[in-house]
Amino acid sequence: MRSLTKAARYKPALITGGAVTAMAAAAGLLLAGCGASSEGVRKEGPAQTQSAAKASRAPSDSSSASATPPGGKVDAVKLIKSDPKVSDEIKKNLKPCVKDHYPIDVTYGQLTGSDRPDVVVNILTCGDSIGIGSYVYRPKGDSYENVFTAEQSPVYADIDRRDLQITKQVYGPGDAVCCASGEDVLVYHWSDGNFRETGRTHTDYGKVGNTSKVPSEGTEG
């Protein structure tokens, strides 16, 4: 699935907009019914499902990221459900797809310059892996703090080298849920305690080869 988001300074920014409202509603229903990583980045999550946002991108070069989180992996479900910045709707609908397997992708890597790897968590739907929530957690003492949140579907966050990469679909009037008109890929870099947008690229699906760079909007949050 393609990803959607905006960044935050310790206070996450929730993304709003009318073009993907139908998709967000459908994603919520799918999740409620639920019961190949880049070099140097460790990923966990549903092996059989891959969101279209991830599938559409070439693997990122993340050799500068940590391959294995010291002390073992994070309990992402517990992290999400105990996070006051995660919406009640997401928490309520986060259920296993099969037995104790939750529709969550977890990536460990270096984003904020911490001594320990940061944690990127993406929550997906069970059926077709639509991204409905993306979060970045920064180590803080013995716990983690939420430094980035996006909760409007479709959304997916990933690590590209030491940058946060966000992909979001762009819907035009009359677009079906399955068929967005284009895609925006936004890149954020951690600087002075918050994520700052450093660039974005737009691809128009209706025009082959029509990929253009859009001026950065700077810091949000």
mmCIF file of the C-alpha atoms, coordinates in Angstrom:
data_MODEL
# 
_entry.id   MODEL 
# 
loop_
_atom_site.group_PDB 
_atom_site.id 
_atom_site.type_symbol 
_atom_site.label_atom_id 
_atom_site.label_alt_id 
_atom_site.label_comp_id 
_atom_site.label_asym_id 
_atom_site.label_entity_id 
_atom_site.label_seq_id 
_atom_site.pdbx_PDB_ins_code 
_atom_site.Cartn_x 
_atom_site.Cartn_y 
_atom_site.Cartn_z 
_atom_site.occupancy 
_atom_site.B_iso_or_equiv 
_atom_site.pdbx_formal_charge 
_atom_site.auth_seq_id 
_atom_site.auth_comp_id 
_atom_site.auth_asym_id 
_atom_site.auth_atom_id 
_atom_site.pdbx_PDB_model_num 
ATOM 1   C CA . MET A 1 1   ? 0.000   0.000   0.000   1.00 0.00 ? 1   MET A CA 1 
ATOM 2   C CA . ARG A 1 2   ? 1.157   3.454   -0.532  1.00 0.00 ? 2   ARG A CA 1 
ATOM 3   C CA . SER A 1 3   ? 1.878   5.591   2.394   1.00 0.00 ? 3   SER A CA 1 
ATOM 4   C CA . LEU A 1 4   ? 0.548   8.853   3.718   1.00 0.00 ? 4   LEU A CA 1 
ATOM 5   C CA . THR A 1 5   ? 1.728   11.089  6.495   1.00 0.00 ? 5   THR A CA 1 
ATOM 6   C CA . LYS A 1 6   ? 3.066   14.270  7.900   1.00 0.00 ? 6   LYS A CA 1 
ATOM 7   C CA . ALA A 1 7   ? 5.717   14.710  10.501  1.00 0.00 ? 7   ALA A CA 1 
ATOM 8   C CA . ALA A 1 8   ? 5.781   15.992  14.062  1.00 0.00 ? 8   ALA A CA 1 
ATOM 9   C CA . ARG A 1 9   ? 7.937   17.514  16.712  1.00 0.00 ? 9   ARG A CA 1 
ATOM 10  C CA . TYR A 1 10  ? 7.371   15.080  19.518  1.00 0.00 ? 10  TYR A CA 1 
ATOM 11  C CA . LYS A 1 11  ? 3.704   16.025  19.005  1.00 0.00 ? 11  LYS A CA 1 
ATOM 12  C CA . PRO A 1 12  ? 2.599   13.880  16.056  1.00 0.00 ? 12  PRO A CA 1 
ATOM 13  C CA . ALA A 1 13  ? 0.700   15.343  13.161  1.00 0.00 ? 13  ALA A CA 1 
ATOM 14  C CA . LEU A 1 14  ? -2.496  13.574  12.170  1.00 0.00 ? 14  LEU A CA 1 
ATOM 15  C CA . ILE A 1 15  ? -3.144  13.700  8.474   1.00 0.00 ? 15  ILE A CA 1 
ATOM 16  C CA . THR A 1 16  ? -6.550  14.785  7.288   1.00 0.00 ? 16  THR A CA 1 
ATOM 17  C CA . GLY A 1 17  ? -8.116  15.103  3.877   1.00 0.00 ? 17  GLY A CA 1 
ATOM 18  C CA . GLY A 1 18  ? -11.232 14.207  1.951   1.00 0.00 ? 18  GLY A CA 1 
ATOM 19  C CA . ALA A 1 19  ? -9.798  12.323  -1.008  1.00 0.00 ? 19  ALA A CA 1 
ATOM 20  C CA . VAL A 1 20  ? -9.112  9.098   0.890   1.00 0.00 ? 20  VAL A CA 1 
ATOM 21  C CA . THR A 1 21  ? -11.991 9.140   3.376   1.00 0.00 ? 21  THR A CA 1 
ATOM 22  C CA . ALA A 1 22  ? -13.648 6.177   1.709   1.00 0.00 ? 22  ALA A CA 1 
ATOM 23  C CA . MET A 1 23  ? -10.410 4.228   1.845   1.00 0.00 ? 23  MET A CA 1 
ATOM 24  C CA . ALA A 1 24  ? -9.981  5.005   5.525   1.00 0.00 ? 24  ALA A CA 1 
ATOM 25  C CA . ALA A 1 25  ? -13.473 3.742   6.287   1.00 0.00 ? 25  ALA A CA 1 
ATOM 26  C CA . ALA A 1 26  ? -12.938 0.567   4.295   1.00 0.00 ? 26  ALA A CA 1 
ATOM 27  C CA . ALA A 1 27  ? -9.624  -0.049  6.000   1.00 0.00 ? 27  ALA A CA 1 
ATOM 28  C CA . GLY A 1 28  ? -11.238 0.286   9.409   1.00 0.00 ? 28  GLY A CA 1 
ATOM 29  C CA . LEU A 1 29  ? -13.854 -2.320  8.518   1.00 0.00 ? 29  LEU A CA 1 
ATOM 30  C CA . LEU A 1 30  ? -11.258 -4.716  7.181   1.00 0.00 ? 30  LEU A CA 1 
ATOM 31  C CA . LEU A 1 31  ? -9.114  -4.414  10.277  1.00 0.00 ? 31  LEU A CA 1 
ATOM 32  C CA . ALA A 1 32  ? -12.080 -4.841  12.572  1.00 0.00 ? 32  ALA A CA 1 
ATOM 33  C CA . GLY A 1 33  ? -12.856 -8.111  10.823  1.00 0.00 ? 33  GLY A CA 1 
ATOM 34  C CA . CYS A 1 34  ? -9.317  -9.405  11.337  1.00 0.00 ? 34  CYS A CA 1 
ATOM 35  C CA . GLY A 1 35  ? -8.799  -11.534 13.918  1.00 0.00 ? 35  GLY A CA 1 
ATOM 36  C CA . ALA A 1 36  ? 12.365  -8.596  2.133   1.00 0.00 ? 36  ALA A CA 1 
ATOM 37  C CA . SER A 1 37  ? 13.915  -5.996  4.067   1.00 0.00 ? 37  SER A CA 1 
ATOM 38  C CA . SER A 1 38  ? 16.704  -3.624  2.973   1.00 0.00 ? 38  SER A CA 1 
ATOM 39  C CA . GLU A 1 39  ? 20.275  -4.339  3.923   1.00 0.00 ? 39  GLU A CA 1 
ATOM 40  C CA . GLY A 1 40  ? 21.057  -3.190  7.463   1.00 0.00 ? 40  GLY A CA 1 
ATOM 41  C CA . VAL A 1 41  ? 17.426  -2.754  8.490   1.00 0.00 ? 41  VAL A CA 1 
ATOM 42  C CA . ARG A 1 42  ? 15.605  -5.377  10.479  1.00 0.00 ? 42  ARG A CA 1 
ATOM 43  C CA . LYS A 1 43  ? 11.940  -5.877  9.664   1.00 0.00 ? 43  LYS A CA 1 
ATOM 44  C CA . GLU A 1 44  ? 9.251   -7.957  11.267  1.00 0.00 ? 44  GLU A CA 1 
ATOM 45  C CA . GLY A 1 45  ? 5.625   -8.462  10.339  1.00 0.00 ? 45  GLY A CA 1 
ATOM 46  C CA . PRO A 1 46  ? 3.178   -10.503 8.307   1.00 0.00 ? 46  PRO A CA 1 
ATOM 47  C CA . ALA A 1 47  ? 5.365   -12.376 5.831   1.00 0.00 ? 47  ALA A CA 1 
ATOM 48  C CA . GLN A 1 48  ? 2.569   -13.317 3.451   1.00 0.00 ? 48  GLN A CA 1 
ATOM 49  C CA . THR A 1 49  ? 1.157   -9.820  3.111   1.00 0.00 ? 49  THR A CA 1 
ATOM 50  C CA . GLN A 1 50  ? 2.799   -6.806  1.544   1.00 0.00 ? 50  GLN A CA 1 
ATOM 51  C CA . SER A 1 51  ? 1.086   -3.503  1.134   1.00 0.00 ? 51  SER A CA 1 
ATOM 52  C CA . ALA A 1 52  ? 0.978   -1.973  -2.311  1.00 0.00 ? 52  ALA A CA 1 
ATOM 53  C CA . ALA A 1 53  ? 2.908   0.993   -0.976  1.00 0.00 ? 53  ALA A CA 1 
ATOM 54  C CA . LYS A 1 54  ? 5.865   -1.208  -0.160  1.00 0.00 ? 54  LYS A CA 1 
ATOM 55  C CA . ALA A 1 55  ? 5.596   -3.285  -3.309  1.00 0.00 ? 55  ALA A CA 1 
ATOM 56  C CA . SER A 1 56  ? 5.686   -0.231  -5.558  1.00 0.00 ? 56  SER A CA 1 
ATOM 57  C CA . ARG A 1 57  ? 8.995   1.037   -4.265  1.00 0.00 ? 57  ARG A CA 1 
ATOM 58  C CA . ALA A 1 58  ? 12.460  -0.235  -4.986  1.00 0.00 ? 58  ALA A CA 1 
ATOM 59  C CA . PRO A 1 59  ? 14.336  -1.475  -1.907  1.00 0.00 ? 59  PRO A CA 1 
ATOM 60  C CA . SER A 1 60  ? 15.948  1.395   -0.067  1.00 0.00 ? 60  SER A CA 1 
ATOM 61  C CA . ASP A 1 61  ? 19.660  1.492   0.659   1.00 0.00 ? 61  ASP A CA 1 
ATOM 62  C CA . SER A 1 62  ? 19.681  1.418   4.442   1.00 0.00 ? 62  SER A CA 1 
ATOM 63  C CA . SER A 1 63  ? 23.151  0.076   5.129   1.00 0.00 ? 63  SER A CA 1 
ATOM 64  C CA . SER A 1 64  ? 23.750  2.726   7.809   1.00 0.00 ? 64  SER A CA 1 
ATOM 65  C CA . ALA A 1 65  ? 20.886  1.416   9.926   1.00 0.00 ? 65  ALA A CA 1 
ATOM 66  C CA . SER A 1 66  ? 21.220  -1.109  12.712  1.00 0.00 ? 66  SER A CA 1 
ATOM 67  C CA . ALA A 1 67  ? 20.530  -4.674  11.600  1.00 0.00 ? 67  ALA A CA 1 
ATOM 68  C CA . THR A 1 68  ? 19.488  -6.026  15.000  1.00 0.00 ? 68  THR A CA 1 
ATOM 69  C CA . PRO A 1 69  ? 17.962  -4.104  17.922  1.00 0.00 ? 69  PRO A CA 1 
ATOM 70  C CA . PRO A 1 70  ? 20.059  -4.558  21.096  1.00 0.00 ? 70  PRO A CA 1 
ATOM 71  C CA . GLY A 1 71  ? 18.191  -6.403  23.803  1.00 0.00 ? 71  GLY A CA 1 
ATOM 72  C CA . GLY A 1 72  ? 15.759  -8.079  21.429  1.00 0.00 ? 72  GLY A CA 1 
ATOM 73  C CA . LYS A 1 73  ? 12.685  -6.972  19.571  1.00 0.00 ? 73  LYS A CA 1 
ATOM 74  C CA . VAL A 1 74  ? 10.004  -4.605  20.847  1.00 0.00 ? 74  VAL A CA 1 
ATOM 75  C CA . ASP A 1 75  ? 6.484   -5.754  21.707  1.00 0.00 ? 75  ASP A CA 1 
ATOM 76  C CA . ALA A 1 76  ? 4.853   -3.558  19.058  1.00 0.00 ? 76  ALA A CA 1 
ATOM 77  C CA . VAL A 1 77  ? 1.286   -4.467  20.013  1.00 0.00 ? 77  VAL A CA 1 
ATOM 78  C CA . LYS A 1 78  ? 1.868   -3.469  23.625  1.00 0.00 ? 78  LYS A CA 1 
ATOM 79  C CA . LEU A 1 79  ? 3.655   -0.315  22.485  1.00 0.00 ? 79  LEU A CA 1 
ATOM 80  C CA . ILE A 1 80  ? 0.717   0.733   20.292  1.00 0.00 ? 80  ILE A CA 1 
ATOM 81  C CA . LYS A 1 81  ? -1.989  -0.089  22.828  1.00 0.00 ? 81  LYS A CA 1 
ATOM 82  C CA . SER A 1 82  ? -0.240  1.785   25.636  1.00 0.00 ? 82  SER A CA 1 
ATOM 83  C CA . ASP A 1 83  ? 0.482   4.876   23.522  1.00 0.00 ? 83  ASP A CA 1 
ATOM 84  C CA . PRO A 1 84  ? -1.893  7.775   24.315  1.00 0.00 ? 84  PRO A CA 1 
ATOM 85  C CA . LYS A 1 85  ? -1.097  9.305   20.919  1.00 0.00 ? 85  LYS A CA 1 
ATOM 86  C CA . VAL A 1 86  ? -2.596  6.336   19.060  1.00 0.00 ? 86  VAL A CA 1 
ATOM 87  C CA . SER A 1 87  ? -6.295  6.775   18.357  1.00 0.00 ? 87  SER A CA 1 
ATOM 88  C CA . ASP A 1 88  ? -8.873  4.735   20.258  1.00 0.00 ? 88  ASP A CA 1 
ATOM 89  C CA . GLU A 1 89  ? -10.231 3.438   16.944  1.00 0.00 ? 89  GLU A CA 1 
ATOM 90  C CA . ILE A 1 90  ? -6.872  1.962   15.961  1.00 0.00 ? 90  ILE A CA 1 
ATOM 91  C CA . LYS A 1 91  ? -6.445  0.362   19.373  1.00 0.00 ? 91  LYS A CA 1 
ATOM 92  C CA . LYS A 1 92  ? -9.962  -1.047  19.380  1.00 0.00 ? 92  LYS A CA 1 
ATOM 93  C CA . ASN A 1 93  ? -9.647  -2.636  15.951  1.00 0.00 ? 93  ASN A CA 1 
ATOM 94  C CA . LEU A 1 94  ? -6.111  -3.966  16.337  1.00 0.00 ? 94  LEU A CA 1 
ATOM 95  C CA . LYS A 1 95  ? -6.747  -7.707  16.553  1.00 0.00 ? 95  LYS A CA 1 
ATOM 96  C CA . PRO A 1 96  ? -4.899  -10.831 15.411  1.00 0.00 ? 96  PRO A CA 1 
ATOM 97  C CA . CYS A 1 97  ? -5.477  -11.974 11.841  1.00 0.00 ? 97  CYS A CA 1 
ATOM 98  C CA . VAL A 1 98  ? -4.568  -15.581 12.610  1.00 0.00 ? 98  VAL A CA 1 
ATOM 99  C CA . LYS A 1 99  ? -4.095  -16.853 16.152  1.00 0.00 ? 99  LYS A CA 1 
ATOM 100 C CA . ASP A 1 100 ? -1.631  -14.419 17.750  1.00 0.00 ? 100 ASP A CA 1 
ATOM 101 C CA . HIS A 1 101 ? -0.336  -12.903 14.505  1.00 0.00 ? 101 HIS A CA 1 
ATOM 102 C CA . TYR A 1 102 ? -1.178  -9.197  14.348  1.00 0.00 ? 102 TYR A CA 1 
ATOM 103 C CA . PRO A 1 103 ? -1.225  -7.189  11.080  1.00 0.00 ? 103 PRO A CA 1 
ATOM 104 C CA . ILE A 1 104 ? 1.819   -5.148  12.060  1.00 0.00 ? 104 ILE A CA 1 
ATOM 105 C CA . ASP A 1 105 ? 5.107   -4.462  10.291  1.00 0.00 ? 105 ASP A CA 1 
ATOM 106 C CA . VAL A 1 106 ? 8.018   -3.413  12.496  1.00 0.00 ? 106 VAL A CA 1 
ATOM 107 C CA . THR A 1 107 ? 11.272  -1.907  11.252  1.00 0.00 ? 107 THR A CA 1 
ATOM 108 C CA . TYR A 1 108 ? 14.335  -1.120  13.373  1.00 0.00 ? 108 TYR A CA 1 
ATOM 109 C CA . GLY A 1 109 ? 16.874  1.452   12.230  1.00 0.00 ? 109 GLY A CA 1 
ATOM 110 C CA . GLN A 1 110 ? 18.659  4.715   12.888  1.00 0.00 ? 110 GLN A CA 1 
ATOM 111 C CA . LEU A 1 111 ? 16.533  7.814   12.336  1.00 0.00 ? 111 LEU A CA 1 
ATOM 112 C CA . THR A 1 112 ? 16.979  10.123  15.320  1.00 0.00 ? 112 THR A CA 1 
ATOM 113 C CA . GLY A 1 113 ? 20.624  9.552   16.249  1.00 0.00 ? 113 GLY A CA 1 
ATOM 114 C CA . SER A 1 114 ? 19.822  7.650   19.416  1.00 0.00 ? 114 SER A CA 1 
ATOM 115 C CA . ASP A 1 115 ? 22.225  5.096   20.886  1.00 0.00 ? 115 ASP A CA 1 
ATOM 116 C CA . ARG A 1 116 ? 19.604  2.403   20.259  1.00 0.00 ? 116 ARG A CA 1 
ATOM 117 C CA . PRO A 1 117 ? 17.642  1.767   17.062  1.00 0.00 ? 117 PRO A CA 1 
ATOM 118 C CA . ASP A 1 118 ? 14.424  3.662   16.519  1.00 0.00 ? 118 ASP A CA 1 
ATOM 119 C CA . VAL A 1 119 ? 11.265  1.639   15.862  1.00 0.00 ? 119 VAL A CA 1 
ATOM 120 C CA . VAL A 1 120 ? 8.935   2.212   12.913  1.00 0.00 ? 120 VAL A CA 1 
ATOM 121 C CA . VAL A 1 121 ? 5.540   0.529   13.298  1.00 0.00 ? 121 VAL A CA 1 
ATOM 122 C CA . ASN A 1 122 ? 2.996   0.172   10.488  1.00 0.00 ? 122 ASN A CA 1 
ATOM 123 C CA . ILE A 1 123 ? -0.489  -1.193  11.175  1.00 0.00 ? 123 ILE A CA 1 
ATOM 124 C CA . LEU A 1 124 ? -2.143  -2.928  8.236   1.00 0.00 ? 124 LEU A CA 1 
ATOM 125 C CA . THR A 1 125 ? -5.453  -4.574  7.435   1.00 0.00 ? 125 THR A CA 1 
ATOM 126 C CA . CYS A 1 126 ? -5.470  -8.366  7.442   1.00 0.00 ? 126 CYS A CA 1 
ATOM 127 C CA . GLY A 1 127 ? -7.039  -9.047  4.049   1.00 0.00 ? 127 GLY A CA 1 
ATOM 128 C CA . ASP A 1 128 ? -5.109  -6.813  1.677   1.00 0.00 ? 128 ASP A CA 1 
ATOM 129 C CA . SER A 1 129 ? -2.466  -5.145  3.846   1.00 0.00 ? 129 SER A CA 1 
ATOM 130 C CA . ILE A 1 130 ? -3.792  -1.602  3.561   1.00 0.00 ? 130 ILE A CA 1 
ATOM 131 C CA . GLY A 1 131 ? -1.705  0.657   5.775   1.00 0.00 ? 131 GLY A CA 1 
ATOM 132 C CA . ILE A 1 132 ? -3.938  2.455   8.282   1.00 0.00 ? 132 ILE A CA 1 
ATOM 133 C CA . GLY A 1 133 ? -1.451  3.761   10.831  1.00 0.00 ? 133 GLY A CA 1 
ATOM 134 C CA . SER A 1 134 ? 2.263   4.594   10.893  1.00 0.00 ? 134 SER A CA 1 
ATOM 135 C CA . TYR A 1 135 ? 4.336   5.497   13.950  1.00 0.00 ? 135 TYR A CA 1 
ATOM 136 C CA . VAL A 1 136 ? 7.953   6.213   14.821  1.00 0.00 ? 136 VAL A CA 1 
ATOM 137 C CA . TYR A 1 137 ? 9.217   5.523   18.336  1.00 0.00 ? 137 TYR A CA 1 
ATOM 138 C CA . ARG A 1 138 ? 12.449  6.940   19.702  1.00 0.00 ? 138 ARG A CA 1 
ATOM 139 C CA . PRO A 1 139 ? 14.257  5.237   22.593  1.00 0.00 ? 139 PRO A CA 1 
ATOM 140 C CA . LYS A 1 140 ? 13.980  7.193   25.826  1.00 0.00 ? 140 LYS A CA 1 
ATOM 141 C CA . GLY A 1 141 ? 15.579  5.564   28.842  1.00 0.00 ? 141 GLY A CA 1 
ATOM 142 C CA . ASP A 1 142 ? 14.058  2.132   29.288  1.00 0.00 ? 142 ASP A CA 1 
ATOM 143 C CA . SER A 1 143 ? 11.010  2.975   27.154  1.00 0.00 ? 143 SER A CA 1 
ATOM 144 C CA . TYR A 1 144 ? 10.070  4.660   23.881  1.00 0.00 ? 144 TYR A CA 1 
ATOM 145 C CA . GLU A 1 145 ? 8.412   7.939   22.966  1.00 0.00 ? 145 GLU A CA 1 
ATOM 146 C CA . ASN A 1 146 ? 6.187   8.553   19.969  1.00 0.00 ? 146 ASN A CA 1 
ATOM 147 C CA . VAL A 1 147 ? 7.769   11.183  17.702  1.00 0.00 ? 147 VAL A CA 1 
ATOM 148 C CA . PHE A 1 148 ? 5.703   10.650  14.561  1.00 0.00 ? 148 PHE A CA 1 
ATOM 149 C CA . THR A 1 149 ? 2.114   9.608   13.848  1.00 0.00 ? 149 THR A CA 1 
ATOM 150 C CA . ALA A 1 150 ? -0.072  9.292   10.751  1.00 0.00 ? 150 ALA A CA 1 
ATOM 151 C CA . GLU A 1 151 ? -3.469  7.636   10.939  1.00 0.00 ? 151 GLU A CA 1 
ATOM 152 C CA . GLN A 1 152 ? -5.318  8.152   7.703   1.00 0.00 ? 152 GLN A CA 1 
ATOM 153 C CA . SER A 1 153 ? -5.335  5.318   5.205   1.00 0.00 ? 153 SER A CA 1 
ATOM 154 C CA . PRO A 1 154 ? -3.539  4.516   3.015   1.00 0.00 ? 154 PRO A CA 1 
ATOM 155 C CA . VAL A 1 155 ? -0.290  5.088   4.886   1.00 0.00 ? 155 VAL A CA 1 
ATOM 156 C CA . TYR A 1 156 ? 3.090   3.435   5.115   1.00 0.00 ? 156 TYR A CA 1 
ATOM 157 C CA . ALA A 1 157 ? 6.384   4.551   6.657   1.00 0.00 ? 157 ALA A CA 1 
ATOM 158 C CA . ASP A 1 158 ? 9.834   3.150   5.986   1.00 0.00 ? 158 ASP A CA 1 
ATOM 159 C CA . ILE A 1 159 ? 13.510  3.900   6.568   1.00 0.00 ? 159 ILE A CA 1 
ATOM 160 C CA . ASP A 1 160 ? 15.685  5.026   3.676   1.00 0.00 ? 160 ASP A CA 1 
ATOM 161 C CA . ARG A 1 161 ? 19.271  5.272   4.890   1.00 0.00 ? 161 ARG A CA 1 
ATOM 162 C CA . ARG A 1 162 ? 18.791  7.518   7.938   1.00 0.00 ? 162 ARG A CA 1 
ATOM 163 C CA . ASP A 1 163 ? 15.700  9.267   6.597   1.00 0.00 ? 163 ASP A CA 1 
ATOM 164 C CA . LEU A 1 164 ? 12.028  8.578   7.187   1.00 0.00 ? 164 LEU A CA 1 
ATOM 165 C CA . GLN A 1 165 ? 10.259  7.852   3.905   1.00 0.00 ? 165 GLN A CA 1 
ATOM 166 C CA . ILE A 1 166 ? 6.490   8.262   3.636   1.00 0.00 ? 166 ILE A CA 1 
ATOM 167 C CA . THR A 1 167 ? 4.423   7.140   0.667   1.00 0.00 ? 167 THR A CA 1 
ATOM 168 C CA . LYS A 1 168 ? 0.853   8.241   0.131   1.00 0.00 ? 168 LYS A CA 1 
ATOM 169 C CA . GLN A 1 169 ? -1.606  7.718   -2.665  1.00 0.00 ? 169 GLN A CA 1 
ATOM 170 C CA . VAL A 1 170 ? -3.221  10.701  -4.328  1.00 0.00 ? 170 VAL A CA 1 
ATOM 171 C CA . TYR A 1 171 ? -6.914  10.333  -5.172  1.00 0.00 ? 171 TYR A CA 1 
ATOM 172 C CA . GLY A 1 172 ? -8.740  12.458  -7.671  1.00 0.00 ? 172 GLY A CA 1 
ATOM 173 C CA . PRO A 1 173 ? -12.496 12.955  -8.139  1.00 0.00 ? 173 PRO A CA 1 
ATOM 174 C CA . GLY A 1 174 ? -14.127 9.682   -9.103  1.00 0.00 ? 174 GLY A CA 1 
ATOM 175 C CA . ASP A 1 175 ? -11.134 7.486   -8.250  1.00 0.00 ? 175 ASP A CA 1 
ATOM 176 C CA . ALA A 1 176 ? -12.049 4.053   -6.958  1.00 0.00 ? 176 ALA A CA 1 
ATOM 177 C CA . VAL A 1 177 ? -10.517 2.803   -3.720  1.00 0.00 ? 177 VAL A CA 1 
ATOM 178 C CA . CYS A 1 178 ? -8.334  0.415   -5.695  1.00 0.00 ? 178 CYS A CA 1 
ATOM 179 C CA . CYS A 1 179 ? -7.128  2.916   -8.223  1.00 0.00 ? 179 CYS A CA 1 
ATOM 180 C CA . ALA A 1 180 ? -5.476  6.150   -7.100  1.00 0.00 ? 180 ALA A CA 1 
ATOM 181 C CA . SER A 1 181 ? -4.468  8.764   -9.658  1.00 0.00 ? 181 SER A CA 1 
ATOM 182 C CA . GLY A 1 182 ? -0.937  9.100   -8.375  1.00 0.00 ? 182 GLY A CA 1 
ATOM 183 C CA . GLU A 1 183 ? 1.559   8.788   -5.570  1.00 0.00 ? 183 GLU A CA 1 
ATOM 184 C CA . ASP A 1 184 ? 3.563   11.158  -3.401  1.00 0.00 ? 184 ASP A CA 1 
ATOM 185 C CA . VAL A 1 185 ? 6.760   10.032  -1.679  1.00 0.00 ? 185 VAL A CA 1 
ATOM 186 C CA . LEU A 1 186 ? 7.907   12.352  1.099   1.00 0.00 ? 186 LEU A CA 1 
ATOM 187 C CA . VAL A 1 187 ? 11.282  12.256  2.818   1.00 0.00 ? 187 VAL A CA 1 
ATOM 188 C CA . TYR A 1 188 ? 11.896  13.544  6.352   1.00 0.00 ? 188 TYR A CA 1 
ATOM 189 C CA . HIS A 1 189 ? 15.181  13.982  8.199   1.00 0.00 ? 189 HIS A CA 1 
ATOM 190 C CA . TRP A 1 190 ? 15.570  14.246  11.964  1.00 0.00 ? 190 TRP A CA 1 
ATOM 191 C CA . SER A 1 191 ? 17.148  17.568  12.898  1.00 0.00 ? 191 SER A CA 1 
ATOM 192 C CA . ASP A 1 192 ? 17.210  19.560  16.151  1.00 0.00 ? 192 ASP A CA 1 
ATOM 193 C CA . GLY A 1 193 ? 14.718  17.290  17.861  1.00 0.00 ? 193 GLY A CA 1 
ATOM 194 C CA . ASN A 1 194 ? 12.107  16.934  15.141  1.00 0.00 ? 194 ASN A CA 1 
ATOM 195 C CA . PHE A 1 195 ? 11.493  15.620  11.642  1.00 0.00 ? 195 PHE A CA 1 
ATOM 196 C CA . ARG A 1 196 ? 11.911  18.089  8.798   1.00 0.00 ? 196 ARG A CA 1 
ATOM 197 C CA . GLU A 1 197 ? 10.710  17.455  5.276   1.00 0.00 ? 197 GLU A CA 1 
ATOM 198 C CA . THR A 1 198 ? 13.661  17.467  2.895   1.00 0.00 ? 198 THR A CA 1 
ATOM 199 C CA . GLY A 1 199 ? 11.965  16.510  -0.342  1.00 0.00 ? 199 GLY A CA 1 
ATOM 200 C CA . ARG A 1 200 ? 9.049   14.893  -2.100  1.00 0.00 ? 200 ARG A CA 1 
ATOM 201 C CA . THR A 1 201 ? 8.371   13.242  -5.441  1.00 0.00 ? 201 THR A CA 1 
ATOM 202 C CA . HIS A 1 202 ? 5.030   12.948  -7.228  1.00 0.00 ? 202 HIS A CA 1 
ATOM 203 C CA . THR A 1 203 ? 4.186   10.234  -9.732  1.00 0.00 ? 203 THR A CA 1 
ATOM 204 C CA . ASP A 1 204 ? 1.116   10.491  -11.972 1.00 0.00 ? 204 ASP A CA 1 
ATOM 205 C CA . TYR A 1 205 ? -0.068  6.969   -12.800 1.00 0.00 ? 205 TYR A CA 1 
ATOM 206 C CA . GLY A 1 206 ? -2.016  8.183   -15.786 1.00 0.00 ? 206 GLY A CA 1 
ATOM 207 C CA . LYS A 1 207 ? 1.095   9.506   -17.477 1.00 0.00 ? 207 LYS A CA 1 
ATOM 208 C CA . VAL A 1 208 ? 3.876   6.974   -17.908 1.00 0.00 ? 208 VAL A CA 1 
ATOM 209 C CA . GLY A 1 209 ? 7.209   8.364   -16.828 1.00 0.00 ? 209 GLY A CA 1 
ATOM 210 C CA . ASN A 1 210 ? 5.656   11.485  -15.355 1.00 0.00 ? 210 ASN A CA 1 
ATOM 211 C CA . THR A 1 211 ? 7.578   11.750  -12.115 1.00 0.00 ? 211 THR A CA 1 
ATOM 212 C CA . SER A 1 212 ? 8.329   15.182  -10.756 1.00 0.00 ? 212 SER A CA 1 
ATOM 213 C CA . LYS A 1 213 ? 9.938   16.646  -7.686  1.00 0.00 ? 213 LYS A CA 1 
ATOM 214 C CA . VAL A 1 214 ? 7.816   18.958  -5.584  1.00 0.00 ? 214 VAL A CA 1 
ATOM 215 C CA . PRO A 1 215 ? 9.372   21.665  -3.363  1.00 0.00 ? 215 PRO A CA 1 
ATOM 216 C CA . SER A 1 216 ? 9.688   20.681  0.266   1.00 0.00 ? 216 SER A CA 1 
ATOM 217 C CA . GLU A 1 217 ? 7.160   22.136  2.683   1.00 0.00 ? 217 GLU A CA 1 
ATOM 218 C CA . GLY A 1 218 ? 9.557   22.174  5.608   1.00 0.00 ? 218 GLY A CA 1 
ATOM 219 C CA . THR A 1 219 ? 8.797   21.178  9.194   1.00 0.00 ? 219 THR A CA 1 
ATOM 220 C CA . GLU A 1 220 ? 5.295   20.404  10.360  1.00 0.00 ? 220 GLU A CA 1 
ATOM 221 C CA . GLY A 1 221 ? 3.918   19.613  13.769  1.00 0.00 ? 221 GLY A CA 1 
# 
